[in-house]
Amino acid sequence: MTAASIRVTDLRKTYQVPEREGGLRAAAGSIFRRSTKSVPAVAGITFDVSPGEIVGFLGPNGAGKTTTLKMLSGLLYPTSGEATALGHVPWRRETDFLRRMTLIMGQRNQLAWDIPVIDSFELNRAIYGVSRAEYNVRLDELVELLDVGDLVRKPVRNLSLGERMKCEIAGSLLHRPEMLFLDEPTIGLDVTMQRRIRSFIAEYNARTGATTLLTSHYMGDVEALCRRVIVIHHGSLLYDGDLTGLVERFAPRKTISIDLEPDQPALEPGVLAGLAGGPDAVVQHGAERVTLRVPRSETAAVTTRLLGRVAVRDLVVEEPPIDEVIDLVFAAGPSDAAERAETAAAQPVA
Amino acid sequence: MRSLGLVWLSLRLGVLNALQYRVDFFIQLFQSVIGLGTALAAIAVVFSQTDELGGWTRDELVALVGVFFLVGGLVNVVIRPSMERLMEGVRLGTLDFTLTKPADAQILVSTRQVDVWRLVDVVLGSVVIVIAITRLGERVGVEHATAFGLVLIAGMAIIYSFLLVLATLAFWLVRLENILVIFATMYEAGRWPVGLYPPWLRLALTVVVPVAFAITVPVETLVGRLEPATLVTTVVLAVVFLVGSRWFWKFGLRHYTGASA
C-alpha cells in the first residue's frame, strides 16, 4: 500500500458574500455599509485518494465540488483544515507540485483565441520546461488519442466546442501530469464527444497511472470512469465509496418488471400484493405487464414466488437508474438523505 | 534566464494574436498621427507668443512630447492591456489557469496581452525625440543620453508597478475597469512639464500618480537639467515600487477566490 496521493483533513472554505435587500435604497446604502454574510462552501471534509485512482465528485450546483477542486489544485486558500497532494500543500503553489498536476475546466478555456492552437501549446511547453524531443513525442501521442491532427493548426475561434475541448485537454497534458483535476470536462458536449473524452481520460489514466479527480453533472461520465465516488452536499461529505455501494445505500429497492403470458386468468390485485410482499410494492398492474419495487434482500424470494404462481414471458430485475439515485440523495440533506431515499423509493411512480 | 524566455514567448503569442487584426494598424496610425500633430501644434501656438514656458524652451517641450508618446506607447503595448486582462481574469475566473502554471504568475499576467499596433506611438515618439535631440544639439552629451535611458527605464518600472497595484485591487473590488481610465486621464497631464502645474497637482502627479517620474524627469535628464539627487531618488524609487508592488500582488493573490463555475 503506497501513501495516499491526496489527503484531505477537515478542509473548510467559507466565503464572505456581500448581501443586501433588493431595491434602490438598499443598493445606495450598501455603497457605504456593505454587509456580508458567511457562506460555508466546504464545511469540513476528510478523504484520501490513492495513486492512480479515478474519483468522481458528485453534488448538485453549489455543493462545494469546484471549491474543493480549486483548493486541491492550489487556487484557493482554505479557511481551515489541511490537505496534501503529491506530498505538497497545494495552496503553497510550489513549482514541483504545479509541474506535476493539471486543471481542466469544461467551462473555461485557456488557449489564445485568435491564433492556431499549436502556438498556445508552445507557450505551455516553455512554462513546463518540456524538452523539444519529449514535446514532439507527447504531442503526437495526444494528437492521435484525441484525434485532433488537423485541428491544432487552426485558430481556436474556428473550432467547435467539442474540438476546442479536445485541444484544451491536449494542451493541459503536454507536461504529462501525475494528477488531473477535471471540472466538468464534458459539459455542453454532444453524446459522441462525451464518450470520446471519457474513453480518452480512461486511456490516459491507464497509460500514466495519473490520479484523477473528476466532477461532472453527467452520470455517464461517472459510471464510465469512476469506481469510487464522493458525494458532497451543502459542503459536507455525504458518501464516499464505490458506485454500486451508493446505489445500495440510497436506493435500497430494485425494480422487477414482468411481461405476463396473455392466455391466463387475470391476477387479482390482492394476490399480486401478497406475492410482492405488500400493496406498496406494486408500481404498475396491467393485464400483460406488472412492475414491482421490492427491497433488495427480498428480490430473489419475490421472483421465485411470482414464477411459481403465474406464467411469465419475460422478467427483468433492475437497479434504479443512477440519475434517479442521485436525485434521491440530493433531495435530502446529509442527515436524513438515506431515510428520505428509502421513502421516496417506496412511492409508486406510475 | 528562464523568465526572460517566458516573457519573450508570452509576448510572441500576444503579437501573433494581435496581428490577426490588420485594420487596427491603420486606425491606430491615424489616431496617433492626429494626437501627435495636435500636441506639436499646441507647442507651436504657445511659442508663437513666447520664447520660454516655465523655464522650458520649445525644443525641450518637443522632446517632452516625444517622451510622452514613447512612454505612453510602451505602457499601452503591453502593460495596460495585460492589466486589463488580469482584472477581467479575476472577475471571470480565467486567472485560474495562470495560477496553476509552474511559472511566476506575475510575469505571466504582465505579458498576457499585447496591443501591438500601439508600437506606432513608440515609433513616432522615438522619431520626435531624435529630432528634438538633433535640434538641441551639443547640449545633449553621451552621459545625458545614458542617464536618460536609465531614468526612462526607472520611470517605466514605476508606472508598471503602479498599474500592477491598481490591477491587484481587483482581488478585493471585483469591478474596477474604471481605475485604469483614471490613470489614462492623469497620464494626459504629462503632456506638459509637471513644474507648470499648481503645487497640489504637481504633488499629485509625483506622488499619487507617478507620471512625473516617467515623463518630466527623463526629459530633464536629457537636457542636462536634472540634479544627481533626483536621478538617484528616481532609481531608488523604482526599486521600491517594484518590490512593493510585487509584495502587494502576492498578498492580493491570497484573496483570489475566482468566479464560481
XYZ file of C-alpha atoms in Angstrom:
611
model
C 0.000 0.000 0.000
C 1.581 3.242 -1.123
C 0.981 6.566 0.559
C -2.111 8.455 -0.469
C -1.796 10.814 -3.435
C -4.267 13.200 -1.927
C -5.001 13.512 1.738
C -7.673 15.899 2.934
C -8.406 16.518 6.596
C -11.323 18.589 7.809
C -10.985 21.029 4.939
C -13.196 24.115 5.107
C -13.774 27.142 2.954
C -16.111 29.916 3.951
C -16.828 32.725 1.515
C -17.769 36.209 2.606
C -20.567 37.134 0.288
C -21.994 40.653 0.052
C -25.622 40.676 0.926
C -28.324 43.293 0.665
C -32.030 43.649 0.234
C -33.344 44.289 -3.255
C -34.265 47.798 -4.292
C -32.632 51.147 -4.866
C -32.484 52.290 -1.284
C -30.662 49.184 -0.145
C -28.334 49.408 -3.128
C -27.465 53.024 -2.326
C -26.970 52.177 1.335
C -24.682 49.299 0.504
C -22.221 51.646 -1.200
C -21.156 52.764 2.241
C -22.132 49.920 4.526
C -21.617 46.599 2.911
C -22.979 43.817 4.982
C -21.589 40.406 4.226
C -22.585 37.001 5.291
C -20.503 33.886 5.674
C -21.355 31.109 3.286
C -19.708 27.798 4.089
C -18.906 26.348 0.661
C -16.961 23.428 2.046
C -17.803 22.596 5.632
C -15.174 20.171 6.826
C -14.489 17.232 4.540
C -11.996 14.430 5.003
C -10.871 11.810 2.496
C -7.830 10.154 0.929
C -7.191 9.283 -2.668
C -4.739 6.539 -3.631
C -2.300 6.894 -6.519
C -3.875 6.069 -9.858
C -7.437 6.224 -8.619
C -10.170 7.966 -10.589
C -12.588 9.501 -8.138
C -15.842 11.139 -9.142
C -17.100 14.131 -7.223
C -20.851 14.319 -7.237
C -23.054 17.035 -5.899
C -25.675 19.488 -7.088
C -24.718 23.019 -8.150
C -23.211 24.877 -5.223
C -22.414 21.733 -3.260
C -18.748 22.640 -2.926
C -17.244 20.367 -5.599
C -15.466 23.071 -7.543
C -14.313 24.832 -4.398
C -12.756 21.588 -3.186
C -11.107 21.035 -6.539
C -9.762 24.556 -6.542
C -8.291 24.188 -3.079
C -6.639 20.927 -4.076
C -5.197 22.461 -7.225
C -3.798 25.369 -5.224
C -6.061 28.141 -6.476
C -7.791 28.842 -3.202
C -6.590 29.155 0.346
C -8.860 27.198 2.661
C -10.397 28.847 5.687
C -9.146 25.967 7.811
C -8.149 22.347 7.587
C -5.304 20.535 5.896
C -4.601 18.909 2.592
C -1.657 17.446 0.762
C -1.485 16.475 -2.872
C 1.569 14.680 -4.247
C 3.193 15.432 -0.916
C 2.687 19.190 -1.196
C 0.336 21.622 0.435
C -1.437 22.706 -2.747
C -2.060 26.374 -1.936
C 1.625 26.993 -1.374
C 1.763 26.518 -5.115
C 5.259 25.073 -5.127
C 6.766 24.625 -8.550
C 7.299 20.908 -8.093
C 3.600 20.420 -7.373
C 2.335 22.668 -10.172
C 4.608 20.929 -12.655
C 3.084 17.550 -11.831
C -0.601 18.359 -11.968
C -3.134 19.936 -14.278
C -6.536 21.535 -14.020
C -9.027 21.272 -16.843
C -12.278 23.170 -16.676
C -15.018 22.480 -19.159
C -16.458 25.938 -18.861
C -13.301 27.968 -19.343
C -10.624 27.938 -21.937
C -7.003 28.876 -21.750
C -5.984 28.677 -25.389
C -5.418 32.045 -27.063
C -8.488 32.831 -29.115
C -7.182 34.165 -32.409
C -4.164 32.037 -33.139
C -3.597 28.400 -34.028
C -3.792 26.000 -31.115
C -0.223 24.884 -31.653
C 1.117 28.352 -30.767
C -0.576 28.201 -27.373
C 0.883 24.728 -26.854
C 4.301 26.213 -27.467
C 3.863 28.578 -24.519
C 2.840 25.678 -22.287
C 5.892 23.774 -23.441
C 8.093 26.627 -22.251
C 6.214 27.102 -18.985
C 6.569 23.461 -18.061
C 10.102 23.244 -19.407
C 9.356 20.239 -21.628
C 12.235 19.447 -23.974
C 11.584 19.703 -27.691
C 12.060 15.975 -28.264
C 9.733 14.977 -25.456
C 7.209 17.569 -26.525
C 7.073 16.168 -30.045
C 6.534 12.629 -28.803
C 3.789 13.656 -26.380
C 2.104 15.915 -28.879
C 1.981 13.103 -31.428
C 0.547 10.757 -28.835
C -2.117 13.202 -27.678
C -2.998 14.211 -31.231
C -3.551 10.585 -32.084
C -5.507 9.679 -28.940
C -7.755 12.706 -29.169
C -7.873 12.744 -32.958
C -7.001 16.428 -33.252
C -4.456 16.183 -36.063
C -5.915 18.854 -38.349
C -7.292 20.976 -35.543
C -4.087 22.104 -33.881
C -3.153 24.315 -36.823
C -6.473 26.155 -36.816
C -7.220 29.285 -34.808
C -9.214 28.466 -31.704
C -12.122 30.674 -32.734
C -12.734 28.429 -35.749
C -13.160 25.293 -33.647
C -16.408 23.807 -32.410
C -16.946 23.465 -28.672
C -16.040 19.792 -28.724
C -12.949 20.330 -30.859
C -11.856 23.136 -28.575
C -12.279 20.958 -25.514
C -10.153 18.243 -27.054
C -7.435 20.781 -27.780
C -7.714 22.209 -24.270
C -7.206 18.731 -22.875
C -4.232 18.044 -25.128
C -2.632 21.356 -24.118
C -3.144 20.624 -20.442
C -1.447 17.236 -20.647
C 1.694 18.087 -22.600
C 3.707 18.013 -19.403
C 2.367 14.552 -18.554
C 0.857 15.430 -15.184
C 0.556 12.771 -12.480
C -2.554 14.374 -11.092
C -5.599 15.547 -13.008
C -8.325 17.809 -11.718
C -11.190 17.750 -14.175
C -14.041 20.140 -13.535
C -16.957 19.142 -15.727
C -14.786 18.267 -18.702
C -17.686 17.166 -20.885
C -20.130 19.965 -20.186
C -22.129 21.062 -23.203
C -20.725 18.379 -25.484
C -22.772 16.007 -27.593
C -23.023 12.367 -26.587
C -20.429 11.119 -29.059
C -17.911 13.708 -27.973
C -18.627 12.975 -24.311
C -17.922 9.311 -24.924
C -14.749 10.164 -26.789
C -13.439 12.286 -23.948
C -14.373 9.683 -21.376
C -12.505 6.961 -23.167
C -9.542 9.304 -23.515
C -9.461 10.008 -19.785
C -9.629 6.297 -19.055
C -6.837 5.649 -21.537
C -4.652 8.408 -20.083
C -5.187 7.033 -16.607
C -4.312 3.524 -17.754
C -1.164 4.647 -19.556
C 0.229 7.044 -16.977
C -1.374 5.952 -13.728
C -2.353 9.541 -13.057
C -4.557 10.166 -10.046
C -7.730 11.785 -11.315
C -10.425 13.790 -9.586
C -13.456 14.474 -11.710
C -16.610 16.468 -11.215
C -19.460 16.104 -13.614
C -23.175 16.500 -13.885
C -23.330 13.696 -16.386
C -23.747 10.377 -14.666
C -22.425 8.762 -17.821
C -19.004 10.228 -17.077
C -19.021 8.915 -13.566
C -20.368 5.487 -14.452
C -17.832 5.046 -17.206
C -14.806 6.298 -15.318
C -15.135 6.153 -11.576
C -15.286 3.108 -9.450
C -15.274 5.356 -6.430
C -17.482 8.367 -5.894
C -17.529 11.070 -3.274
C -20.850 12.784 -2.812
C -20.830 16.299 -1.409
C -23.910 18.211 -0.440
C -24.045 21.585 1.289
C -20.294 21.381 1.710
C -20.363 18.125 3.662
C -19.378 14.654 2.679
C -22.457 12.546 2.199
C -20.970 9.374 0.815
C -17.537 8.051 -0.028
C -17.263 4.622 -1.537
C -17.864 2.660 -4.691
C -20.618 3.475 -7.082
C -22.535 0.245 -6.505
C -22.472 0.878 -2.770
C -24.010 4.280 -3.369
C -26.890 2.662 -5.196
C -27.368 0.052 -2.483
C -27.352 2.620 0.263
C -29.552 5.269 -1.267
C -31.794 3.089 -3.409
C -32.497 0.045 -1.278
C -35.128 -1.277 -3.649
C -34.929 -2.974 -7.004
C -37.442 -2.889 -9.794
C -38.940 -6.142 -11.109
C -40.706 -5.879 -14.453
C -42.724 -8.844 -15.685
C -44.375 -9.456 -19.040
C -47.207 -11.945 -18.476
C -48.324 -14.652 -20.892
C -51.646 -13.367 -22.252
C -53.573 -16.682 -22.004
C -54.096 -16.975 -18.282
C -56.629 -15.817 -15.704
C -56.191 -12.186 -14.600
C -54.228 -11.640 -11.397
C -56.280 -10.289 -8.528
C -54.707 -7.152 -7.016
C -54.786 -8.746 -3.602
C -52.993 -11.836 -4.838
C -50.310 -9.793 -6.550
C -49.813 -7.700 -3.421
C -49.390 -10.883 -1.463
C -46.772 -12.170 -3.865
C -44.908 -8.846 -3.866
C -44.896 -8.549 -0.101
C -47.488 -5.793 0.306
C -49.660 -3.438 -1.803
C -46.981 -0.681 -1.583
C -44.599 -2.772 -3.653
C -46.874 -2.755 -6.702
C -45.960 0.092 -9.002
C -47.922 -0.898 -12.061
C -50.525 -3.625 -12.567
C -51.697 -4.197 -16.127
C -53.167 -7.171 -17.911
C -49.880 -8.049 -19.574
C -47.310 -6.076 -17.630
C -46.587 -5.788 -13.933
C -43.942 -3.631 -12.250
C -42.915 -4.113 -8.651
C -40.429 -2.313 -6.441
C -39.166 -4.538 -3.678
C -36.443 -4.397 -1.030
C -33.069 -5.590 -2.296
C -32.955 -8.563 0.097
C -36.353 -9.878 -0.981
C -35.788 -9.699 -4.698
C -34.976 -13.374 -5.085
C -37.856 -14.574 -2.891
C -40.430 -12.410 -4.683
C -39.155 -13.504 -8.081
C -39.405 -17.163 -7.099
C -42.957 -16.740 -5.764
C -44.042 -14.979 -8.952
C -42.552 -17.584 -11.260
C -44.320 -20.312 -9.313
C -47.712 -18.622 -9.454
C -48.047 -17.015 -12.882
C -46.951 -17.750 -16.428
C -44.181 -15.296 -17.197
C -42.970 -14.455 -20.684
C -40.147 -12.178 -19.595
C -38.771 -10.963 -16.285
C -36.209 -8.216 -15.650
C -34.693 -7.185 -12.311
C -33.133 -3.729 -12.418
C -31.277 -1.253 -10.273
C -32.914 2.147 -10.453
C -31.095 4.413 -12.942
C -28.164 6.110 -11.265
C -29.542 9.560 -12.117
C -32.596 8.729 -10.063
C -30.451 7.576 -7.178
C -28.536 10.810 -7.231
C -31.769 12.770 -7.264
C -32.816 10.912 -4.162
C -29.532 11.645 -2.458
C -29.691 15.344 -3.197
C -33.362 15.712 -2.460
C -32.364 15.490 1.180
C -29.802 16.979 3.495
C -26.837 14.978 4.793
C -28.568 13.669 7.903
C -31.815 12.349 6.538
C -30.765 11.513 2.996
C -30.849 7.782 3.468
C -34.169 7.882 5.191
C -35.760 10.090 2.561
C -34.325 7.939 -0.178
C -35.999 4.948 1.413
C -39.373 6.631 1.493
C -39.112 8.058 -1.991
C -38.127 4.700 -3.456
C -41.204 3.167 -1.897
C -43.522 5.640 -3.610
C -45.129 4.107 -6.678
C -44.064 6.005 -9.776
C -46.964 5.441 -12.158
C 17.062 33.425 -17.978
C 14.048 31.149 -17.960
C 11.896 34.131 -17.003
C 13.184 36.117 -19.964
C 12.431 33.234 -22.289
C 8.939 33.090 -20.873
C 8.442 36.836 -21.312
C 9.530 36.515 -24.916
C 7.234 33.562 -25.682
C 4.293 35.135 -23.931
C 4.782 38.389 -25.822
C 5.203 36.485 -29.066
C 1.841 34.854 -28.509
C 0.263 38.236 -27.869
C 1.791 39.665 -31.033
C 0.584 36.722 -33.093
C -2.876 37.195 -31.669
C -2.911 40.915 -32.444
C -1.523 40.512 -35.955
C -4.809 38.862 -36.903
C -6.399 42.274 -36.969
C -4.572 44.350 -39.524
C -7.177 47.062 -39.926
C -6.360 48.078 -36.371
C -2.970 49.208 -37.615
C -4.417 51.883 -39.869
C -6.865 53.047 -37.258
C -4.038 53.310 -34.756
C -1.774 55.110 -37.217
C -4.489 57.654 -37.946
C -5.205 58.187 -34.268
C -1.539 58.531 -33.320
C -0.706 60.974 -36.096
C -3.667 63.173 -35.137
C -2.618 63.011 -31.477
C 0.982 63.884 -32.216
C 0.000 66.663 -34.628
C -2.265 68.235 -32.008
C 0.430 68.074 -29.354
C 3.055 69.686 -31.605
C 0.572 72.311 -32.823
C -0.161 73.264 -29.208
C 3.544 73.828 -28.621
C 3.781 75.899 -31.818
C 0.881 78.078 -30.656
C 2.424 78.648 -27.222
C 5.836 79.530 -28.625
C 4.417 81.927 -31.182
C 3.674 84.109 -28.141
C 6.732 83.488 -26.003
C 10.243 82.045 -26.149
C 10.039 80.177 -22.892
C 7.439 78.394 -20.818
C 8.226 77.999 -17.127
C 11.900 77.641 -17.939
C 11.346 75.238 -20.845
C 12.326 76.069 -24.438
C 10.439 74.931 -27.496
C 12.816 72.114 -28.384
C 12.766 70.833 -24.827
C 8.987 70.677 -24.936
C 9.146 68.840 -28.257
C 11.390 66.300 -26.575
C 8.814 66.063 -23.795
C 6.079 65.297 -26.322
C 8.354 62.628 -27.770
C 8.836 61.009 -24.375
C 5.136 61.342 -23.667
C 4.382 59.311 -26.797
C 7.203 56.839 -26.246
C 6.288 56.032 -22.640
C 2.564 56.109 -23.346
C 3.146 53.746 -26.257
C 5.201 51.330 -24.167
C 2.549 51.324 -21.461
C -0.215 50.739 -23.976
C 1.559 47.995 -25.907
C 1.852 45.518 -23.058
C 1.287 46.840 -19.570
C -2.176 48.371 -19.816
C -3.751 45.608 -21.941
C -2.222 42.920 -19.726
C -3.507 44.617 -16.595
C -6.967 44.918 -18.131
C -6.816 41.258 -18.976
C -5.743 40.484 -15.412
C -8.696 42.349 -13.928
C -11.042 40.618 -16.341
C -9.437 37.325 -15.356
C -10.142 37.997 -11.703
C -13.741 38.875 -12.451
C -14.447 35.953 -14.784
C -12.208 33.411 -13.108
C -9.966 32.809 -16.128
C -6.992 33.662 -13.937
C -7.355 30.118 -12.605
C -5.292 28.687 -15.410
C -2.466 31.150 -14.952
C -2.216 30.282 -11.295
C -1.930 26.560 -11.909
C 1.182 27.074 -14.034
C 4.616 26.371 -12.570
C 5.919 29.788 -13.546
C 5.949 33.205 -11.992
C 2.317 34.286 -12.202
C 3.297 37.960 -12.136
C 5.361 37.520 -15.290
C 2.568 35.619 -16.992
C -0.134 38.155 -16.207
C 2.100 41.113 -17.028
C 2.831 39.900 -20.539
C -0.519 38.357 -21.321
C -1.952 40.758 -23.815
C -0.111 42.718 -26.473
C -1.682 45.652 -28.247
C 0.919 45.511 -30.966
C -0.257 48.444 -33.069
C 0.390 50.798 -30.189
C 4.011 50.417 -31.242
C 3.101 53.206 -33.661
C 3.224 55.569 -30.680
C 6.579 54.159 -29.643
C 7.992 54.710 -33.124
C 6.534 58.212 -33.520
C 7.717 59.165 -30.023
C 11.233 57.933 -30.751
C 11.359 59.873 -34.009
C 10.248 63.049 -32.248
C 12.864 62.528 -29.512
C 15.610 62.086 -32.107
C 14.511 65.238 -33.927
C 14.433 67.165 -30.644
C 17.898 65.900 -29.679
C 19.274 66.985 -33.060
C 17.866 70.460 -32.598
C 19.089 70.682 -29.030
C 22.496 69.839 -30.475
C 25.504 69.891 -28.224
C 23.524 70.278 -25.042
C 22.838 66.542 -25.132
C 26.000 64.658 -24.287
C 26.618 60.928 -24.093
C 26.322 60.942 -20.322
C 22.987 62.738 -20.577
C 21.709 60.209 -23.059
C 22.815 57.315 -20.844
C 21.216 58.840 -17.777
C 18.112 59.471 -19.877
C 17.946 55.784 -20.756
C 18.373 54.807 -17.116
C 15.733 57.203 -15.849
C 13.369 56.156 -18.612
C 13.646 52.514 -17.546
C 13.165 53.524 -13.910
C 10.132 55.603 -14.878
C 8.633 52.669 -16.777
C 9.222 50.428 -13.765
C 7.404 52.919 -11.552
C 4.440 53.157 -13.915
C 4.313 49.387 -14.294
C 4.367 48.857 -10.532
C 1.730 51.499 -10.073
C -0.587 49.858 -12.606
C 0.063 46.428 -11.121
C -1.020 47.716 -7.713
C -4.179 49.215 -9.233
C -4.970 45.986 -11.057
C -4.275 43.908 -7.955
C -7.006 45.834 -6.171
C -9.364 43.812 -8.344
C -8.875 40.892 -5.966
C -10.951 42.807 -3.423
C -13.023 45.149 -5.564
C -14.095 42.988 -8.384
C -15.459 45.529 -10.840
C -12.745 48.047 -11.340
C -12.077 48.764 -15.021
C -12.528 52.495 -14.479
C -9.467 52.712 -12.301
C -7.249 52.350 -15.351
C -9.208 55.090 -17.100
C -8.345 57.394 -14.214
C -4.729 56.577 -14.799
C -5.040 57.320 -18.522
C -6.585 60.701 -17.735
C -3.839 61.581 -15.297
C -1.293 60.455 -17.837
C -2.603 63.041 -20.297
C -1.449 65.709 -17.849
C 2.092 64.506 -18.541
C 2.000 66.281 -21.916
C 3.324 69.335 -20.120
C 6.184 69.563 -17.592
C 4.759 68.948 -14.135
C 6.521 72.120 -12.938
C 3.961 74.160 -14.873
C 1.078 72.954 -12.752
C -0.084 74.403 -9.434
C 1.623 72.802 -6.402
C -1.259 70.473 -5.445
C -1.486 68.992 -8.935
C 2.295 68.763 -9.166
C 2.270 66.807 -5.935
C -0.495 64.547 -7.207
C 1.382 63.852 -10.438
C 4.507 63.000 -8.488
C 3.201 61.073 -5.532
C -0.333 59.888 -6.249
C 0.011 59.038 -9.927
C 3.759 58.998 -10.609
C 3.585 60.430 -14.132
C 6.306 62.988 -13.339
C 8.938 60.283 -12.967
C 8.090 58.707 -16.271
C 7.965 61.814 -18.443
C 9.220 65.077 -16.947
C 12.210 63.621 -15.129
C 13.620 61.741 -18.155
C 13.395 64.863 -20.314
C 15.095 66.939 -17.626
C 17.829 64.344 -17.660
C 18.132 64.567 -21.426
C 18.567 68.337 -21.477
C 21.014 68.160 -18.578
C 18.851 69.947 -16.072
C 18.495 67.101 -13.623
C 20.065 67.192 -10.183
C 22.021 63.998 -9.479
C 19.947 63.634 -6.311
C 16.746 63.385 -8.320
C 18.297 60.758 -10.535
C 19.249 58.656 -7.545
C 15.817 59.192 -5.997
C 14.143 58.045 -9.198
C 16.145 54.846 -9.409
C 15.692 54.050 -5.718
C 12.012 54.791 -6.001
C 11.754 52.430 -8.976
C 13.254 49.610 -6.942
C 10.958 50.372 -4.007
C 7.952 50.395 -6.337
C 8.933 47.094 -7.960
C 9.472 45.332 -4.653
C 6.393 46.872 -3.051
C 4.083 46.068 -5.951
C 5.322 42.502 -6.069
C 4.609 42.093 -2.374
C 1.155 43.596 -2.841
C 0.469 41.313 -5.797
C 1.356 38.231 -3.763
C -0.755 39.498 -0.907
C -3.670 40.042 -3.299
C -3.341 36.528 -4.672
C -4.215 35.156 -1.279
C -7.554 36.872 -1.616
C -8.310 35.464 -5.019
C -11.486 33.467 -4.861
C -12.120 33.036 -8.544
C -15.527 33.185 -10.116
C -17.515 30.136 -9.222
C -18.185 27.836 -12.092
